[in-house]
């Protein structure tokens, strides 16, 4: 349960949760519309299922739109699904990259503060600082 909560918090923090909720609303509204328009769709859940399968581009083929309006709804929801699948990971990766930059900058600023206070450091602190510089040079 913890990873799901972590993902939910990340989506909430980045604002991607709005994109996801909007996508679900489009699926629900479209599912009802497909149910009302398409003769082969037996209920709103089946319309939702069809649009979800279409928007994820899985396309099982067990339900297919036969009316023009049903096909247009399917196209629109499929495009929204593709865009959503492309946008949410992009938002999350951008957030994570920015987080790493901030964390790196904090580490560098802490390091620089210690360098400014070099004459006042104890022998142990100087050795620890020297070790960090060596580790930094090895990573480069």
XYZ file of N, CA and C in Angstrom:
420
model
N 0.821 -1.196 0.000
C 0.000 0.000 0.000
C 0.866 1.263 0.000
N 2.045 1.169 0.567
C 2.912 2.336 0.677
C 3.333 2.894 -0.687
N 3.725 2.041 -1.667
C 4.093 2.589 -2.986
C 2.919 3.309 -3.659
N 1.713 2.816 -3.493
C 0.542 3.461 -4.089
C 0.331 4.837 -3.467
N 0.495 4.922 -2.159
C 0.358 6.206 -1.468
C 1.450 7.177 -1.916
N 2.651 6.672 -2.105
C 3.768 7.500 -2.566
C 3.493 8.035 -3.979
N 2.979 7.184 -4.849
C 2.647 7.609 -6.215
C 1.532 8.649 -6.183
N 0.509 8.408 -5.357
C -0.594 9.361 -5.237
C -0.085 10.713 -4.749
N 0.776 10.721 -3.737
C 1.325 11.976 -3.219
C 2.166 12.694 -4.276
N 2.938 11.939 -5.043
C 3.747 12.534 -6.106
C 2.856 13.150 -7.178
N 1.809 12.452 -7.572
C 0.881 12.983 -8.563
C 0.186 14.237 -8.039
N -0.148 14.223 -6.754
C -0.796 15.383 -6.150
C 0.160 16.574 -6.083
N 1.396 16.325 -5.687
C 2.384 17.388 -5.546
C 2.733 18.025 -6.890
N 2.766 17.227 -7.944
C 3.130 17.746 -9.269
C 1.945 18.335 -10.026
N 0.750 18.090 -9.553
C -0.433 18.571 -10.262
C -0.913 17.599 -11.323
N -0.201 16.492 -11.505
C -0.596 15.507 -12.517
C -1.887 14.796 -12.122
N -2.265 14.876 -10.855
C -3.510 14.245 -10.413
C -4.701 14.894 -11.113
N -4.605 16.190 -11.416
C -5.687 16.876 -12.138
C -5.841 16.304 -13.542
N -4.720 16.041 -14.178
C -4.757 15.453 -15.516
C -5.415 14.077 -15.457
N -5.029 13.290 -14.456
C -5.560 11.937 -14.305
C -7.062 11.975 -14.015
N -7.490 12.866 -13.122
C -8.914 12.968 -12.793
C -9.712 13.447 -14.003
N -9.160 14.402 -14.749
C -9.836 14.869 -15.962
C -9.990 13.721 -16.970
N -8.953 12.908 -17.075
C -8.999 11.746 -17.967
C -10.108 10.777 -17.528
N -10.196 10.508 -16.245
C -11.254 9.616 -15.752
C -12.638 10.203 -15.989
N -12.782 11.515 -15.823
C -14.072 12.166 -16.085
C -14.459 12.032 -17.562
N -13.484 12.229 -18.443
C -13.744 12.072 -19.876
C -14.179 10.635 -20.165
N -13.507 9.673 -19.531
C -13.889 8.267 -19.736
C -15.315 7.998 -19.249
N -15.650 8.527 -18.070
C -16.991 8.286 -17.520
C -18.076 8.951 -18.367
N -17.879 10.208 -18.711
C -18.870 10.925 -19.527
C -18.971 10.285 -20.911
N -17.828 9.966 -21.496
C -17.819 9.301 -22.797
C -18.459 7.930 -22.739
N -18.240 7.216 -21.633
C -18.852 5.892 -21.472
C -20.362 5.966 -21.460
N -20.900 6.963 -20.768
C -22.359 7.155 -20.753
C -22.843 7.543 -22.146
N -22.101 8.428 -22.816
C -22.496 8.846 -24.171
C -22.485 7.665 -25.139
N -21.470 6.837 -25.064
C -21.395 5.662 -25.948
C -22.543 4.712 -25.646
N -22.861 4.539 -24.383
C -23.981 3.667 -23.990
C -25.295 4.187 -24.574
N -25.474 5.504 -24.547
C -26.723 6.076 -25.063
C -26.787 6.054 -26.588
N -25.638 6.106 -27.251
C -25.611 6.229 -28.713
C -25.465 4.883 -29.415
N -24.583 4.049 -28.910
C -24.267 2.788 -29.585
C -25.283 1.693 -29.238
N -25.832 1.024 -30.254
C -26.820 -0.024 -29.989
C -26.227 -1.286 -29.358
N -24.950 -1.574 -29.576
C -24.367 -2.808 -29.051
C -23.798 -2.681 -27.644
N -23.887 -1.509 -27.033
C -23.345 -1.294 -25.693
C -24.508 -1.390 -24.705
N -24.387 -2.322 -23.739
C -25.506 -2.658 -22.863
C -25.605 -1.836 -21.578
N -24.627 -1.026 -21.261
C -24.726 -0.229 -20.041
C -23.589 0.776 -19.955
N -23.678 1.704 -19.004
C -22.625 2.721 -18.888
C -21.260 2.122 -18.535
N -21.248 1.049 -17.736
C -19.966 0.429 -17.404
C -19.322 -0.191 -18.642
N -20.146 -0.784 -19.494
C -19.617 -1.360 -20.727
C -19.088 -0.262 -21.653
N -19.762 0.889 -21.677
C -19.263 2.030 -22.448
C -17.937 2.538 -21.879
N -17.838 2.603 -20.550
C -16.595 3.007 -19.886
C -15.479 2.012 -20.217
N -15.808 0.726 -20.135
C -14.836 -0.326 -20.436
C -14.332 -0.190 -21.879
N -15.267 0.004 -22.807
C -14.887 0.135 -24.209
C -13.945 1.320 -24.417
N -14.282 2.474 -23.837
C -13.448 3.658 -24.032
C -12.101 3.518 -23.334
N -12.082 2.850 -22.197
C -10.800 2.618 -21.523
C -9.904 1.741 -22.387
N -10.458 0.676 -22.921
C -9.694 -0.223 -23.791
C -9.243 0.515 -25.048
N -10.098 1.353 -25.592
C -9.738 2.112 -26.797
C -8.675 3.163 -26.475
N -8.806 3.851 -25.335
C -7.868 4.936 -25.018
C -6.492 4.424 -24.621
N -6.426 3.213 -24.137
C -5.120 2.634 -23.815
C -4.531 1.916 -25.014
N -5.204 1.983 -26.116
C -4.836 1.382 -27.403
C -4.664 -0.135 -27.326
N -5.326 -0.749 -26.365
C -5.316 -2.212 -26.286
C -6.266 -2.765 -27.333
N -7.494 -2.255 -27.355
C -8.473 -2.606 -28.378
C -8.773 -4.086 -28.481
N -9.481 -4.635 -27.511
C -9.816 -6.063 -27.529
C -10.698 -6.439 -28.706
N -11.540 -5.532 -29.157
C -12.395 -5.810 -30.307
C -13.722 -6.445 -29.960
N -13.995 -6.651 -28.663
C -15.267 -7.250 -28.287
C -16.427 -6.264 -28.421
N -16.115 -4.967 -28.411
C -17.114 -3.927 -28.650
C -16.521 -3.006 -29.717
N -17.340 -2.643 -30.684
C -16.870 -1.725 -31.728
C -17.980 -0.721 -32.019
N -17.622 0.554 -32.158
C -18.652 1.547 -32.463
C -19.154 1.382 -33.899
N -20.460 1.559 -34.090
C -21.031 1.433 -35.429
C -21.603 2.756 -35.924
N -21.901 3.677 -35.010
C -22.438 4.969 -35.424
C -21.305 5.971 -35.610
N -21.566 6.999 -36.380
C -20.561 8.040 -36.631
C -20.219 8.760 -35.328
N -21.228 9.112 -34.557
C -20.986 9.820 -33.286
C -20.193 8.928 -32.329
N -20.516 7.654 -32.284
C -19.772 6.715 -31.434
C -18.311 6.619 -31.843
N -18.064 6.626 -33.134
C -16.683 6.584 -33.626
C -15.940 7.890 -33.318
N -16.619 9.006 -33.427
C -15.994 10.296 -33.091
C -15.646 10.349 -31.608
N -16.569 9.915 -30.747
C -16.296 9.877 -29.306
C -15.095 8.977 -29.026
N -15.048 7.841 -29.701
C -13.925 6.914 -29.516
C -12.609 7.559 -29.932
N -12.598 8.253 -31.036
C -11.373 8.919 -31.507
C -10.928 9.976 -30.503
N -11.857 10.807 -30.057
C -11.514 11.883 -29.117
C -10.963 11.308 -27.813
N -11.649 10.313 -27.267
C -11.202 9.725 -25.995
C -9.862 9.006 -26.171
N -9.652 8.366 -27.308
C -8.368 7.709 -27.567
C -7.235 8.733 -27.629
N -7.458 9.853 -28.296
C -6.438 10.903 -28.354
C -6.148 11.468 -26.957
N -7.196 11.688 -26.175
C -6.999 12.172 -24.803
C -6.222 11.146 -23.993
N -6.519 9.869 -24.180
C -5.788 8.814 -23.465
C -4.316 8.790 -23.831
N -4.016 8.920 -25.106
C -2.618 8.927 -25.550
C -1.887 10.133 -24.972
N -2.527 11.310 -25.011
C -1.907 12.510 -24.449
C -1.698 12.387 -22.943
N -2.659 11.808 -22.253
C -2.536 11.629 -20.806
C -1.385 10.686 -20.482
N -1.298 9.598 -21.222
C -0.213 8.639 -20.988
C 1.140 9.293 -21.257
N 1.185 10.236 -22.181
C 2.441 10.922 -22.481
C 2.749 12.024 -21.472
N 1.729 12.726 -20.975
C 1.960 13.881 -20.113
C 2.299 13.516 -18.674
N 1.602 12.572 -18.091
C 1.807 12.271 -16.673
C 3.246 11.827 -16.392
N 3.816 10.888 -17.136
C 5.226 10.555 -16.867
C 6.160 11.745 -17.079
N 5.872 12.578 -18.074
C 6.704 13.756 -18.306
C 6.687 14.703 -17.129
N 5.522 14.928 -16.550
C 5.402 15.800 -15.383
C 6.160 15.210 -14.201
N 6.005 13.917 -13.983
C 6.673 13.261 -12.856
C 8.193 13.297 -13.024
N 8.686 13.018 -14.226
C 10.133 13.043 -14.470
C 10.685 14.461 -14.308
N 9.958 15.460 -14.800
C 10.404 16.852 -14.645
C 10.481 17.226 -13.167
N 9.493 16.798 -12.388
C 9.487 17.087 -10.949
C 10.682 16.416 -10.275
N 10.915 15.168 -10.595
C 12.015 14.416 -9.977
C 13.360 15.031 -10.354
N 13.520 15.442 -11.601
C 14.763 16.082 -12.048
C 14.995 17.384 -11.285
N 13.946 18.172 -11.136
C 14.060 19.438 -10.400
C 14.409 19.172 -8.931
N 13.803 18.144 -8.371
C 14.097 17.759 -6.986
C 15.579 17.399 -6.824
N 16.102 16.635 -7.770
C 17.516 16.252 -7.706
C 18.436 17.463 -7.841
N 18.082 18.412 -8.704
C 18.887 19.630 -8.854
C 18.916 20.425 -7.561
N 17.759 20.572 -6.940
C 17.684 21.312 -5.674
C 18.519 20.619 -4.608
N 18.408 19.318 -4.551
C 19.169 18.554 -3.548
C 20.680 18.692 -3.791
N 21.088 18.650 -5.054
C 22.500 18.804 -5.384
C 22.997 20.200 -5.025
N 22.174 21.208 -5.310
C 22.551 22.581 -4.963
C 22.688 22.771 -3.460
N 21.805 22.126 -2.685
C 21.910 22.207 -1.229
C 23.213 21.574 -0.755
N 23.584 20.449 -1.354
C 24.822 19.769 -0.976
C 26.025 20.637 -1.318
N 26.018 21.242 -2.493
C 27.124 22.100 -2.907
C 27.217 23.322 -1.997
N 26.082 23.925 -1.649
C 26.123 25.114 -0.787
C 26.614 24.766 0.614
N 26.235 23.608 1.129
C 26.747 23.171 2.432
C 28.257 22.972 2.360
N 28.719 22.373 1.278
C 30.154 22.149 1.076
C 30.906 23.480 1.015
N 30.355 24.445 0.291
C 30.997 25.755 0.161
C 31.032 26.501 1.502
N 29.980 26.346 2.286
C 29.968 26.974 3.614
C 31.100 26.434 4.475
N 31.325 25.127 4.399
C 32.423 24.538 5.170
C 33.770 25.037 4.664
N 33.887 25.210 3.348
C 35.141 25.719 2.793
C 35.414 27.155 3.263
N 34.360 27.953 3.364
C 34.527 29.326 3.834
C 34.989 29.369 5.287
N 34.611 28.365 6.038
C 34.958 28.301 7.464
C 36.180 27.416 7.691
N 36.987 27.211 6.680
C 38.127 26.301 6.706
C 39.093 26.541 7.878
N 39.474 27.773 8.160
C 40.442 27.982 9.257
C 39.909 27.562 10.633
N 38.612 27.526 10.793
C 38.036 27.202 12.102
C 37.691 25.724 12.267
N 37.899 24.904 11.242
C 37.535 23.490 11.321
C 38.561 22.705 12.123
N 38.041 21.686 12.799
C 38.946 20.809 13.557
C 39.649 19.857 12.601
N 40.610 19.110 13.131
C 41.372 18.175 12.295
C 40.458 17.097 11.715
N 39.518 16.595 12.514
C 38.589 15.558 12.053
C 37.679 16.090 10.942
N 37.209 17.337 11.114
C 36.347 17.928 10.099
C 37.111 18.168 8.796
N 38.392 18.558 8.926
C 39.225 18.733 7.733
C 39.442 17.412 7.005
N 39.670 16.340 7.754
C 39.849 15.025 7.139
C 38.567 14.569 6.447
N 37.419 14.799 7.090
C 36.132 14.421 6.490
C 35.892 15.209 5.207
N 36.239 16.492 5.242
C 36.092 17.334 4.060
C 37.018 16.871 2.938
N 38.231 16.492 3.302
C 39.192 15.988 2.326
C 38.679 14.692 1.688
N 38.100 13.820 2.492
C 37.534 12.567 1.969
C 36.388 12.841 0.993
N 35.555 13.828 1.315
C 34.431 14.165 0.421
C 34.935 14.707 -0.909
N 36.002 15.505 -0.865
C 36.582 16.041 -2.099
C 37.140 14.898 -2.941
N 37.800 13.936 -2.297
C 38.347 12.787 -3.024
C 37.225 11.966 -3.672
N 36.137 11.751 -2.923
C 34.998 10.995 -3.460
C 34.375 11.738 -4.647
N 34.282 13.054 -4.517
C 33.723 13.862 -5.588
C 34.575 13.757 -6.853
N 35.884 13.799 -6.696
C 36.786 13.690 -7.844
C 36.724 12.318 -8.500
N 36.497 11.271 -7.709
C 36.382 9.914 -8.271
C 35.116 9.782 -9.128
N 34.040 10.453 -8.722
C 32.770 10.367 -9.465
C 32.842 11.073 -10.802
N 33.701 12.083 -10.901
C 33.816 12.853 -12.145
C 34.630 12.069 -13.087
